Tab-separated table of C-alpha atoms (C1' of nucleotides) in Angstrom:
chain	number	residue	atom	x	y	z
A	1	UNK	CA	13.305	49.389	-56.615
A	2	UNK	CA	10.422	51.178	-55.177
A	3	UNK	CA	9.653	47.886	-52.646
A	4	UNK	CA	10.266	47.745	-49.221
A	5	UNK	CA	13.686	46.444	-47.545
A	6	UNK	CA	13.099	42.708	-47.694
A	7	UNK	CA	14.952	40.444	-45.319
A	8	UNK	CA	17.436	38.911	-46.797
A	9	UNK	CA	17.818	35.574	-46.499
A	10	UNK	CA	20.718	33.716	-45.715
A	11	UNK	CA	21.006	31.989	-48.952
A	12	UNK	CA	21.453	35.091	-50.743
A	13	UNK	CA	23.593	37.079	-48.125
A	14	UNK	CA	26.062	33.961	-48.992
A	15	UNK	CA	25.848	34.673	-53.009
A	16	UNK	CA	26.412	38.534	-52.342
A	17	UNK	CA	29.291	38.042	-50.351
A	18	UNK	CA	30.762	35.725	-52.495
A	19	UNK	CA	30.344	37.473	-55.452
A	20	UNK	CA	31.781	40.855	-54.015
A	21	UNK	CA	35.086	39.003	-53.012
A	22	UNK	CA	35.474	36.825	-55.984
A	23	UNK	CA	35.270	40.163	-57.900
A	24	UNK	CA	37.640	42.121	-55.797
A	25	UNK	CA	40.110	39.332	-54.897
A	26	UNK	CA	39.803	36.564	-56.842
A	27	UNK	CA	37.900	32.982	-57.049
A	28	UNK	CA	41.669	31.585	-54.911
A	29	UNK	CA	40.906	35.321	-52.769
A	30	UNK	CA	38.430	33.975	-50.481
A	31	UNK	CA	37.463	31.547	-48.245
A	32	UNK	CA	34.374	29.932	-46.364
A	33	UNK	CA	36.039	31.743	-43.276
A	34	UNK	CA	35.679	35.062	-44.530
A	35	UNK	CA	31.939	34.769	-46.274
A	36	UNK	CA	30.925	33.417	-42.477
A	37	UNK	CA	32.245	36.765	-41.143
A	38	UNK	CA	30.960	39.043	-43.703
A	39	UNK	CA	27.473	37.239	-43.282
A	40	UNK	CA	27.670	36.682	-39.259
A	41	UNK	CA	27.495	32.762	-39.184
A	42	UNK	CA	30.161	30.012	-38.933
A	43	UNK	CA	31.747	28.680	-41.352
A	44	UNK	CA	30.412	24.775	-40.989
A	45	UNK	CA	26.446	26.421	-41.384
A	46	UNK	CA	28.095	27.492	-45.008
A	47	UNK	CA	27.964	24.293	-46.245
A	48	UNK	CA	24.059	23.368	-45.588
A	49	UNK	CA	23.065	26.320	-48.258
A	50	UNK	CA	26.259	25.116	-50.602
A	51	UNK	CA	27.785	21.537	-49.926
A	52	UNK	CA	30.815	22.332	-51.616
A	53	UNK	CA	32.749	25.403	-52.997
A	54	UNK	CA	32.134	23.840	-56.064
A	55	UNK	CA	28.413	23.959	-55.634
A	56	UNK	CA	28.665	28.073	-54.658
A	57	UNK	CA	30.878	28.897	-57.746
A	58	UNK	CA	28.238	27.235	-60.082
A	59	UNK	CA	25.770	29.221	-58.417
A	60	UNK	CA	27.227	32.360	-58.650
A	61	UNK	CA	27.792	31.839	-61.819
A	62	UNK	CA	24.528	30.811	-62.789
A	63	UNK	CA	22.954	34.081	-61.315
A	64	UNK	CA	25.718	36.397	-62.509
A	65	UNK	CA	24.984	35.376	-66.216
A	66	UNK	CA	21.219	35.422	-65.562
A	67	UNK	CA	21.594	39.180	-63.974
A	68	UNK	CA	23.190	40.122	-67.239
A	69	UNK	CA	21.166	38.683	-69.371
A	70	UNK	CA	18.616	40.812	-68.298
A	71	UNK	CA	20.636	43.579	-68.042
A	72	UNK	CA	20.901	43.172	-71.655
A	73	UNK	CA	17.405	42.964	-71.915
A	74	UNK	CA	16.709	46.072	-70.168
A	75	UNK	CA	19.337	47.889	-72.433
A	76	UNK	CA	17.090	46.341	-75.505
A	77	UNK	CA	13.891	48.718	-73.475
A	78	UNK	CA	14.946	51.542	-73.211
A	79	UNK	CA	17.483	52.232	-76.381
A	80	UNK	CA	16.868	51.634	-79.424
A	81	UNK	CA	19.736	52.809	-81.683
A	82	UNK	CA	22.754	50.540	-81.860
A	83	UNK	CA	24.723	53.346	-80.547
A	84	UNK	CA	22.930	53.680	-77.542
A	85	UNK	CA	22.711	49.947	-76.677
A	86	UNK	CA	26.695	49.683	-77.369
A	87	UNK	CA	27.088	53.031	-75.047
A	88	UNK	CA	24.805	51.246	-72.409
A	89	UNK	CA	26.992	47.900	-72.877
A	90	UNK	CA	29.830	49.814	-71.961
A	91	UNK	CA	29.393	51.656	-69.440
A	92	UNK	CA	28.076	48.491	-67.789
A	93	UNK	CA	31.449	46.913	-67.793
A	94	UNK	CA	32.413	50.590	-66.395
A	95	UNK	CA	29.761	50.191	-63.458
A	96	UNK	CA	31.051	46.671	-63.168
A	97	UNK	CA	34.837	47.755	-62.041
A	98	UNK	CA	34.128	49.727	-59.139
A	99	UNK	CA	36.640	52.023	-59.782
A	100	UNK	CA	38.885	49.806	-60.779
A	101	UNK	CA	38.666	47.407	-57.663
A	102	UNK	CA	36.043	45.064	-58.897
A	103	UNK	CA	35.912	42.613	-62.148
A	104	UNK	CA	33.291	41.189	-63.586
A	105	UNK	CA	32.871	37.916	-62.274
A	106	UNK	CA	33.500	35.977	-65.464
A	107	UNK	CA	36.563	37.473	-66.145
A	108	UNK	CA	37.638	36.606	-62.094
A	109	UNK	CA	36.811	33.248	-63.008
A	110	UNK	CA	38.647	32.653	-65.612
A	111	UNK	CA	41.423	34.025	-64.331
A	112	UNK	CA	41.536	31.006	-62.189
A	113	UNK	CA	41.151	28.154	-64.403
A	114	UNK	CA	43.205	25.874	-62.322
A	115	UNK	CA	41.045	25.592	-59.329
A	116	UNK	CA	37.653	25.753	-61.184
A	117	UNK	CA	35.369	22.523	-61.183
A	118	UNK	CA	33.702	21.704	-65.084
A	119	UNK	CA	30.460	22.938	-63.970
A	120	UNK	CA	31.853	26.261	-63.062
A	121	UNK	CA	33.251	26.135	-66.768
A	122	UNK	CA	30.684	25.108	-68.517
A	123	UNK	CA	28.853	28.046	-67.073
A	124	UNK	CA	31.395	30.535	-68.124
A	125	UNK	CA	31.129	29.408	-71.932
A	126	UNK	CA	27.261	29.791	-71.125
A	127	UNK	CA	28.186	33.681	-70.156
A	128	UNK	CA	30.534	34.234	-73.271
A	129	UNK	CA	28.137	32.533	-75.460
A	130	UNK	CA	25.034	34.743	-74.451
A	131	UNK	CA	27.003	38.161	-74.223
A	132	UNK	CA	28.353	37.011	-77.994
A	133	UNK	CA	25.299	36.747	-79.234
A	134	UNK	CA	23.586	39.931	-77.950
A	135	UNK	CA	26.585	42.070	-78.671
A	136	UNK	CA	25.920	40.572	-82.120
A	137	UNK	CA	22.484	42.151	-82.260
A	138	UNK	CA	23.898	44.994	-81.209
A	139	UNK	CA	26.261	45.734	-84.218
A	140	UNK	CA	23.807	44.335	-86.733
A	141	UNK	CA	21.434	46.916	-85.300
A	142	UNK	CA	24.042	49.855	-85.456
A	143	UNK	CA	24.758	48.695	-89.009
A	144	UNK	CA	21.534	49.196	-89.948
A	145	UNK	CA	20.631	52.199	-88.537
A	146	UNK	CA	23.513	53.672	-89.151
A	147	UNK	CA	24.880	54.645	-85.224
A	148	UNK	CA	27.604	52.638	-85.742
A	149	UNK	CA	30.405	53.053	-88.573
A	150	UNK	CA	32.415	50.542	-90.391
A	151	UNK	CA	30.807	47.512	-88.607
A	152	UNK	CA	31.476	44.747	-90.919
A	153	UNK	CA	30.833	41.519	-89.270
A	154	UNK	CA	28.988	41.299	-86.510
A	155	UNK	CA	29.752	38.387	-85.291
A	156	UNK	CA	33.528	39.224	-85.357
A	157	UNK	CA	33.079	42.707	-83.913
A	158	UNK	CA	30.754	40.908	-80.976
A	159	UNK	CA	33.921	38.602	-80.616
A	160	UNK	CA	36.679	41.593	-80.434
A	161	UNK	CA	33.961	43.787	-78.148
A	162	UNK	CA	33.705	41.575	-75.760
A	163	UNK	CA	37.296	40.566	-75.855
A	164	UNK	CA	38.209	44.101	-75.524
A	165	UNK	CA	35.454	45.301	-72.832
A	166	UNK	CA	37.101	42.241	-70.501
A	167	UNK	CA	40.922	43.304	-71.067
A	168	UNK	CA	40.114	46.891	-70.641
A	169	UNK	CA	39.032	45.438	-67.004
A	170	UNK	CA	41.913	43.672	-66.447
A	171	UNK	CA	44.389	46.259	-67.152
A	172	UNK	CA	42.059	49.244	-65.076
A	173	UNK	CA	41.851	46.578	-62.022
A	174	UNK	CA	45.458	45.945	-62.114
A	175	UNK	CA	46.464	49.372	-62.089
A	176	UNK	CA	43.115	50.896	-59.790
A	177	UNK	CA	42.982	53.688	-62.775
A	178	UNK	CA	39.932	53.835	-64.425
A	179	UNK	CA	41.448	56.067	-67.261
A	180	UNK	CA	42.963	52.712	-68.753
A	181	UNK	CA	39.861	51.178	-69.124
A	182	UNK	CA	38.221	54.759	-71.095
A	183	UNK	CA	41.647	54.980	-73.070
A	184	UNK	CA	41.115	51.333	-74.176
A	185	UNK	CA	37.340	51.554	-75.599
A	186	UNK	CA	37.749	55.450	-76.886
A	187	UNK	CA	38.071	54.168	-80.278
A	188	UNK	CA	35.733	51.737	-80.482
A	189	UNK	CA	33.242	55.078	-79.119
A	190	UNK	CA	34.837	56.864	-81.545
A	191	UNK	CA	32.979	55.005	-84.154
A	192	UNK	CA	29.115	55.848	-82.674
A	193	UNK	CA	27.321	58.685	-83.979
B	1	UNK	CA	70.638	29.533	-80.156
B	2	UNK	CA	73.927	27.913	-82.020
B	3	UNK	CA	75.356	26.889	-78.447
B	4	UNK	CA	76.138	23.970	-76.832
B	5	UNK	CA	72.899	22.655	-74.310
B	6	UNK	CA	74.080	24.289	-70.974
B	7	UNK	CA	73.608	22.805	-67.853
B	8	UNK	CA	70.564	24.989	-66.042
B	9	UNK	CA	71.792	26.442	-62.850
B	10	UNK	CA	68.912	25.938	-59.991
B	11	UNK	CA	67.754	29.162	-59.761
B	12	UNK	CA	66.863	29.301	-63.564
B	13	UNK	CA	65.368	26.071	-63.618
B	14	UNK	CA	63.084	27.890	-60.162
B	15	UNK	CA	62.263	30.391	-62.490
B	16	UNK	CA	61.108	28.545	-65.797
B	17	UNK	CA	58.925	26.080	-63.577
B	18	UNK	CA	57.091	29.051	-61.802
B	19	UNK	CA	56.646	30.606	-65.324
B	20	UNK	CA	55.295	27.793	-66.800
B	21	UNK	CA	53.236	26.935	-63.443
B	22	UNK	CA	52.013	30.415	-62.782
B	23	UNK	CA	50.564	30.936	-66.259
B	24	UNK	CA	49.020	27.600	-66.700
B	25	UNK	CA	47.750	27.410	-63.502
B	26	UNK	CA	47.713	31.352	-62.043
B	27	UNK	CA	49.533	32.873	-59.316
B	28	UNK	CA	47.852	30.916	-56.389
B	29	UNK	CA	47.834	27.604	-58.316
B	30	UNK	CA	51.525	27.176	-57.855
B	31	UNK	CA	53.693	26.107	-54.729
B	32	UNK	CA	56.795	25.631	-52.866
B	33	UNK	CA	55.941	21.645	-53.338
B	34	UNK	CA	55.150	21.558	-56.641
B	35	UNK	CA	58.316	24.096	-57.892
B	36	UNK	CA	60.387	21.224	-55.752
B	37	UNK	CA	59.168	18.196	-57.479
B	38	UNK	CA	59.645	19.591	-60.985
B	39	UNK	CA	63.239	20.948	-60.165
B	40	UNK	CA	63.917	17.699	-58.202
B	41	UNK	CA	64.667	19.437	-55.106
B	42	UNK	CA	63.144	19.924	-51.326
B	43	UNK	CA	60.657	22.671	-50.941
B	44	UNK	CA	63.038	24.303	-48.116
B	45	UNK	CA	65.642	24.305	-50.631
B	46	UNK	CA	63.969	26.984	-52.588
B	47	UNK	CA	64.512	29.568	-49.738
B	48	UNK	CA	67.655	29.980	-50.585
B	49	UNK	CA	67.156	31.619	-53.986
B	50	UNK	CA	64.049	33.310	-53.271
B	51	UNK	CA	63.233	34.195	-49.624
B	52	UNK	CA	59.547	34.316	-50.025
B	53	UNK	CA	57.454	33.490	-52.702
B	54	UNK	CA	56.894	37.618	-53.587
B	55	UNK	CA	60.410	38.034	-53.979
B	56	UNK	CA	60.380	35.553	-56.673
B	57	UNK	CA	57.208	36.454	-58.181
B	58	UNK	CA	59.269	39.880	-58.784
B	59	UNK	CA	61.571	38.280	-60.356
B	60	UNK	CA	59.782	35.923	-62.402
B	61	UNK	CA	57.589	39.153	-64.010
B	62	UNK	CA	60.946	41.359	-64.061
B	63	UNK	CA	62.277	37.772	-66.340
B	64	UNK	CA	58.817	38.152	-68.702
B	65	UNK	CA	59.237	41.751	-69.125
B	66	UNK	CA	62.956	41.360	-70.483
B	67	UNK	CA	62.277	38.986	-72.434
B	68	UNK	CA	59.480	40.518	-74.111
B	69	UNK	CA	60.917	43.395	-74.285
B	70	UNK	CA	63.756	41.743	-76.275
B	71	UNK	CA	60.923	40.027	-78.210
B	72	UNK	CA	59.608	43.197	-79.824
B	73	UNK	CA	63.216	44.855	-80.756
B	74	UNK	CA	63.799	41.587	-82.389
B	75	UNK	CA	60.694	41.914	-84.445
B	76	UNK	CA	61.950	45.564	-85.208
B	77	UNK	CA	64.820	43.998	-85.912
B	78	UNK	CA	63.586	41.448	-88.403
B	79	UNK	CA	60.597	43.343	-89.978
B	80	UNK	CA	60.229	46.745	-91.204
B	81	UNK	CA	56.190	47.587	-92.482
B	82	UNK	CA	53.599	48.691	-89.620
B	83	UNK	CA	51.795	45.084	-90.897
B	84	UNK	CA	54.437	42.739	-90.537
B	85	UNK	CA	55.384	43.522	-86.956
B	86	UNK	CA	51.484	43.778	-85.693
B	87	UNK	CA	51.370	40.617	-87.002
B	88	UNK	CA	54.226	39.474	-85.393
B	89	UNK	CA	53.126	40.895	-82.306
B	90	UNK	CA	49.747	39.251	-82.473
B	91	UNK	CA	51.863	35.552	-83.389
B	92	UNK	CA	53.814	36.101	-79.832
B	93	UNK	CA	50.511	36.427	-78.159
B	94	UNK	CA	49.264	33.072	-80.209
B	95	UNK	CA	52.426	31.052	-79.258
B	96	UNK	CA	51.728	32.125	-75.790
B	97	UNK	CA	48.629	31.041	-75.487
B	98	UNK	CA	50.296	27.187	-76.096
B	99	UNK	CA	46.666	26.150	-77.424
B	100	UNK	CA	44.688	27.398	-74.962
B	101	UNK	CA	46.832	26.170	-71.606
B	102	UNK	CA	48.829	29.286	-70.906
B	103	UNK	CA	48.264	32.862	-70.494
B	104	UNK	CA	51.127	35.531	-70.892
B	105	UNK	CA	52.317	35.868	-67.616
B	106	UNK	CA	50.935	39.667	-66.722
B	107	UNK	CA	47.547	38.487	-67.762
B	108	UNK	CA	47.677	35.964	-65.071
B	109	UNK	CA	49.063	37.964	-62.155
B	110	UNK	CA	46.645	41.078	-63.349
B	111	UNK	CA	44.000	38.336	-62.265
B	112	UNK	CA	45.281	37.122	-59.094
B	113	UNK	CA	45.654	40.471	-57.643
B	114	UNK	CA	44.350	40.329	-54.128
B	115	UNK	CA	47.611	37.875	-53.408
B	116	UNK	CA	50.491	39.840	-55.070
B	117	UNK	CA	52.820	41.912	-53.421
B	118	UNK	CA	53.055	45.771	-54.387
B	119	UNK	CA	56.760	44.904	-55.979
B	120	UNK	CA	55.090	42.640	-58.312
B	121	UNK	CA	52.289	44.958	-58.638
B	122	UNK	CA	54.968	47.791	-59.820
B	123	UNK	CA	56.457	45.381	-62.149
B	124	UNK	CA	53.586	44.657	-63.829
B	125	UNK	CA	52.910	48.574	-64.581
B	126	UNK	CA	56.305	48.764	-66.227
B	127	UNK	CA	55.567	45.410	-68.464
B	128	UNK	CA	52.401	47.480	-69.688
B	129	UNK	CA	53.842	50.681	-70.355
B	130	UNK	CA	56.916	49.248	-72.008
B	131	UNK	CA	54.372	47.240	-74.057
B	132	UNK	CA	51.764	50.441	-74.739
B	133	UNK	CA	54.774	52.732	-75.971
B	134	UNK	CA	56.146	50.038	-78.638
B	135	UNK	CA	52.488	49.254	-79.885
B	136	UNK	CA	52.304	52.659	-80.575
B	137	UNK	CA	55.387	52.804	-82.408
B	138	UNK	CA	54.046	49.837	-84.388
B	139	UNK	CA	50.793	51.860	-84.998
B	140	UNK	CA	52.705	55.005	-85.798
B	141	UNK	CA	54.771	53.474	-88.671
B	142	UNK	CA	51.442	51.788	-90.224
B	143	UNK	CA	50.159	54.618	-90.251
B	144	UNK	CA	52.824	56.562	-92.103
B	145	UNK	CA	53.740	53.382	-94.328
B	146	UNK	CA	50.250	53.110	-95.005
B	147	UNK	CA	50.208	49.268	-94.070
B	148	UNK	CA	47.372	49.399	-91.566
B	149	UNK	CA	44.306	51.303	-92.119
B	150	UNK	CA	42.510	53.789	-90.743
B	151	UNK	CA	44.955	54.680	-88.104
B	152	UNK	CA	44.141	57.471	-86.035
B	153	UNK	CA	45.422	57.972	-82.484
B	154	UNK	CA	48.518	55.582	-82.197
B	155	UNK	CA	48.619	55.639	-78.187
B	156	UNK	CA	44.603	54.681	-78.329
B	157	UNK	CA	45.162	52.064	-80.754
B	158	UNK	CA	47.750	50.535	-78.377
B	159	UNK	CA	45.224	50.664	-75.377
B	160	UNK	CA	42.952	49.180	-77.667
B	161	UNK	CA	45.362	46.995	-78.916
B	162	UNK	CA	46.626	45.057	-76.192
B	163	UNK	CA	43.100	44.940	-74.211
B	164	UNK	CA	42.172	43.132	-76.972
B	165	UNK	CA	44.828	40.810	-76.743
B	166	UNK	CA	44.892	40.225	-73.198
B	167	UNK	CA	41.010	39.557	-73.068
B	168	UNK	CA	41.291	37.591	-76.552
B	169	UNK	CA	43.905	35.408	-74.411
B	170	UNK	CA	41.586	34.697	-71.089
B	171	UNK	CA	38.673	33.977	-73.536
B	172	UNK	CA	40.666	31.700	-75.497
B	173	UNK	CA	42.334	29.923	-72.363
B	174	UNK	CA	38.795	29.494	-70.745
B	175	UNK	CA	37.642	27.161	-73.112
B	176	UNK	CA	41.140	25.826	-74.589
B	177	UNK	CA	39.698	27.235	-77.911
B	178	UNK	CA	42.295	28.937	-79.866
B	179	UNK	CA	39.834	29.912	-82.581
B	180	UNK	CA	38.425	32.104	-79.788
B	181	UNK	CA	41.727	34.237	-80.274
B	182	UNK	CA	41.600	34.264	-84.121
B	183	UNK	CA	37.835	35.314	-84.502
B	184	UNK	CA	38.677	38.328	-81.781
B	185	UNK	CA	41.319	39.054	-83.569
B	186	UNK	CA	40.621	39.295	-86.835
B	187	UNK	CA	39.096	42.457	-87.259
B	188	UNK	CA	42.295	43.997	-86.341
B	189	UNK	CA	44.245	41.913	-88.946
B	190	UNK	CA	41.948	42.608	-91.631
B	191	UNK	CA	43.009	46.357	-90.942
B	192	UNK	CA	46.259	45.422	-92.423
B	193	UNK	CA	47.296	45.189	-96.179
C	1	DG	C1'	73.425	24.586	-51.538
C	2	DT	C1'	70.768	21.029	-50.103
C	3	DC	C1'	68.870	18.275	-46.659
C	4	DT	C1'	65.363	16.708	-42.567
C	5	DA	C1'	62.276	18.177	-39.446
C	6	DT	C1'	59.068	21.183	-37.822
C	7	DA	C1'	56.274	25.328	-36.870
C	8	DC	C1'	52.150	27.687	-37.714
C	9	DA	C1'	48.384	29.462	-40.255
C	10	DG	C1'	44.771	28.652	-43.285
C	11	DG	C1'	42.038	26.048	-46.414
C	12	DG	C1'	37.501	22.924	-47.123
C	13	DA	C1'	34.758	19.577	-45.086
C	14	DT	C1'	32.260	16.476	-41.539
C	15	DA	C1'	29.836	14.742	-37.116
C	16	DG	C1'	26.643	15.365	-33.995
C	17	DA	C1'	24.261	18.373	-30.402
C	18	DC	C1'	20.709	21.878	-30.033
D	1	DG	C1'	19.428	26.133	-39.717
D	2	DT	C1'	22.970	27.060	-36.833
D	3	DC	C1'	26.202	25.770	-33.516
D	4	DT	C1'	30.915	23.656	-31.433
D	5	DA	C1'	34.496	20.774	-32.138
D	6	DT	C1'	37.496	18.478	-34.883
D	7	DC	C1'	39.834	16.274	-38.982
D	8	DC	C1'	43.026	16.302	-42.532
D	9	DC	C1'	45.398	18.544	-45.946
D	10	DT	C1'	48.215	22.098	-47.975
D	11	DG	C1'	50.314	26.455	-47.852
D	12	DT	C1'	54.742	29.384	-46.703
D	13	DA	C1'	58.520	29.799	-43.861
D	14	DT	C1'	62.326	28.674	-40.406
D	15	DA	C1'	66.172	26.135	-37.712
D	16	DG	C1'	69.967	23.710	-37.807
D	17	DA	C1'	72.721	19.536	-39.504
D	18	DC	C1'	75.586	18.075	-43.385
DNA sequence: GTCTATACAGGGATAGAC
DNA sequence: GTCTATCCCTGTATAGAC
């Protein structure tokens, strides 16, 4: 924001790179060599900050989810119709695709089950579980108010949002064309007023 | 189906064990070795059907698309409401899912994509359109039977439509929790009458 | 069409010096 | 905290015998 240009320490030059590659290519996509390229050390001084690939994907986990939970939070400050909030929550998932060469990390990761230790799962049902439950809010709040038609149950409609938002993803990252992911939530938009 | 069990040539058998590999495990979770142990031949064996390993990821997504294609003119075939075939569509993306260990095979290559080669890339374009277009057809005849409600824009409800599914899968798969699919589903089905 | 043997690149991880 | 050097494993792919 308005601070100066910290230093960034060597730690978190490590989670950046890690998370931009594991969103563009994939958790199998990258390796220890390439992060000690990207970040200008060897690859053995990797493993003092992170002991284990293991130990980095639980990491990056851990802060993705926190980062979007205050995302979400932020979203809750400054809107405060359901329509808006939903209209925010969307067009972070748009931000989060990079024209269509970046997923969100969650999806990336699950994408990958196979290689994934338990931790690394257990926080991904921490992720769905928190983005549920806020997208929840979010429809309750639109039913309310009256920004968002035909919501039923929220609950449900948090379930096939977030479904949707991470599909959408899948299919614009596959393709690099962003007008799959717009085609695929322009009904669910359809329904804000 | 009525016939006698035929005795799987190699290069089949190559095929159903990468299928059944690649989607349980994604694209990079499969190899050469383990292909060879399954089939109960030597890894350099394999070469001889399939060159390299993109060559017969082609044809292992050119296989998926057939067959699903063949899948939905069946279900054309055996039902004739807008209902009855979205809900057959949305039972082929259940069975799929084999509780929560497998993904359909273009969700799993969408996710890998940093490894795939652009042939397999291309294929998976065609699986999606084929797929969009005979949505939409389901979509279109619910909408004129009057089987699924409030039906608007047929090609948007595809979009919409097999996002969903797709991301209702990887959620589902993620935490081997089929009632992840159901609940993110069942605003859609409740559409239907 | 399948085999053995091997090449070669890349992965994650460790030991020990500085 | 970073380095060099190295280990061991696994990946795809090839050569040539049978």
């Amino acid at each position: 924001m308005g601070a100066l240009a910290m230093p960034t320490d060597t730690k978190t030059a490590l989670l950046d790179s890690a998370e931009r590659a594991a969103r563009s290519q994939g958790f199998d996509g990258f390796s220890y060599a390439d992060l000690a390229e990207d970040v200008g050390i060897r690859k053995a001084s990797i493993h003092h900050h992170f002991a284990t690939k293991a130990a980095l994907s639980v990491a990056m986990m851990q802060r993705y989810r926190l980062g979007l939970e205050s995302a979400c939070q932020q979203i809750d400050d400054t809107y405060t119709s359901g329509r808006d909030r939903l209209l925010a929550l969307v067009g972070v998932y748009r931000d989060a695709l990079r024209g269509g060469k970046s997923l969100c990390l969650c999806v990336s990761f699950s994408a990958s089950r196979a290689s994934l230790h338990r931790d690394v799962i257990a926080e991904i049902k921490l992720f769905r579980l928190m983005m549920l439950k806020w997208i929840a809010t979010v429809f309750e709040l639109g039913k309310s108010d009256g920004t968002i038609r035909a919501v039923s149950d929220p609950e449900r409609e948090a379930a096939a949002t977030l479904s949707l938002l991470e599909g959408a993803q899948l299919a614009a990252r596959a393709e690099e064309d962003m007008a799959l992911y717009e085609k695929a939530l322009s009904l669910l938009l359809d329904r804000t007023h």
